[in-house]
C-alpha positions as MATLAB code, in Angstrom:
seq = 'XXXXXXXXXXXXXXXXXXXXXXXXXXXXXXXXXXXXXXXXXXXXXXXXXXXXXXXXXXXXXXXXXXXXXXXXXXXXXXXXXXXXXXXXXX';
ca = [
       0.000    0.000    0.000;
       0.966    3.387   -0.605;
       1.642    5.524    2.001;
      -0.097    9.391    1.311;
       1.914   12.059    2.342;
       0.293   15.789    3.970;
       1.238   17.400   -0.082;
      -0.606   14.337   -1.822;
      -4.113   14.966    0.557;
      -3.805   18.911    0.322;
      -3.440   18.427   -3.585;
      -6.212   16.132   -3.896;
      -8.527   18.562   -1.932;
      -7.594   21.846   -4.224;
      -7.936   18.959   -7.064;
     -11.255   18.778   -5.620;
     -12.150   21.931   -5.179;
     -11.103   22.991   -8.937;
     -13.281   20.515  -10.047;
     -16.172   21.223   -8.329;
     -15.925   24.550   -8.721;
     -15.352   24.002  -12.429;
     -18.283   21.840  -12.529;
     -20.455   23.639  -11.534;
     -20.097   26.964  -13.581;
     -20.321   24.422  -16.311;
     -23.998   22.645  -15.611;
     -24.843   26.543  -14.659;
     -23.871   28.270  -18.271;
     -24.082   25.418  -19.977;
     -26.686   23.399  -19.175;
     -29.331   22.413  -21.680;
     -32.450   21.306  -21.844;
     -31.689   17.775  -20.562;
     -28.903   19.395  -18.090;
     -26.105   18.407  -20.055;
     -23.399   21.201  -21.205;
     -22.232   20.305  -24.853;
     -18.448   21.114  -22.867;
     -16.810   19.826  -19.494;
     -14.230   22.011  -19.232;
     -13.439   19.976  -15.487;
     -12.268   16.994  -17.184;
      -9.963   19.027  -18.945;
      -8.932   19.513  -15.335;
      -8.953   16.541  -13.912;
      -7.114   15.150  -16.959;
      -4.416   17.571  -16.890;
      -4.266   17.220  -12.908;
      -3.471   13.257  -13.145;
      -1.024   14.314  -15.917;
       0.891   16.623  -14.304;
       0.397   15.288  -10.399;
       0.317   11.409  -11.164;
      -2.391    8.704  -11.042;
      -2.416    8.736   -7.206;
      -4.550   12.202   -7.248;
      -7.521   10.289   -8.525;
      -9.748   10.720   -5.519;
      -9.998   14.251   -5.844;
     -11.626   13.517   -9.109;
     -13.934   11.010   -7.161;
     -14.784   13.933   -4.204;
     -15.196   16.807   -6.858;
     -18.005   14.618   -8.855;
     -19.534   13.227   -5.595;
     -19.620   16.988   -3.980;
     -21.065   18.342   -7.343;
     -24.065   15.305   -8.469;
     -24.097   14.227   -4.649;
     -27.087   16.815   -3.753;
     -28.745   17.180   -7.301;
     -31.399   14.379   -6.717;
     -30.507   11.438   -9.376;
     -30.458    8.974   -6.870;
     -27.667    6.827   -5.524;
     -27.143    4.645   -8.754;
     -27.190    7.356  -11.025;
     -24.792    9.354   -8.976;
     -23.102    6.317   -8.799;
     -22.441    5.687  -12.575;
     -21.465    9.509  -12.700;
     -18.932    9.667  -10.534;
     -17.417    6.235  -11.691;
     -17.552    7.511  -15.289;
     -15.880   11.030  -15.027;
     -13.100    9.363  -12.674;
     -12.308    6.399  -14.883;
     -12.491    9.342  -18.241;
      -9.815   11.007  -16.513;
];
């Protein structure tokens, strides 16, 4: 197991927080219709995050979806299958 170090848990909480953040101006601008921007500028993000910070960063990913789809209502499967597919994209 690898050991996380006070750096790797402060980076995956601003990861977090830039996601979130990033998220959410997204569904707010550019949300259609059916609540889904045509861009997601926060897996641009979270992409370049893992790129740049290694693989080990991926459960900031994992918080900024949950903290972003967590309250809007889809239910725990749906929320689920998000935050599973926008951490496995990146």
């Amino acid at each position: 197991m690898i050991a996380l170090s006070v750096r790797d848990v402060a980076r995956m909480l601003a990861l977090a927080a830039a996601y979130a953040f990033t998220a959410t101006v997204s569904l707010y601008f550019g949300a259609t219709v059916h609540e889904t921007p045509p861009l997601w500028p926060a897996a641009g993000i979270a992409i370049a995050a893992l790129c740049i910070g290694g693989v080990r960063l991926w459960p900031g990913v994992l918080l900024g979806t949950l903290i972003v789809f967590g309250p809007r209502g889809h239910g725990a499967v749906l929320t689920s299958a998000i935050v599973a597919s926008t951490t496995l994209e990146a």
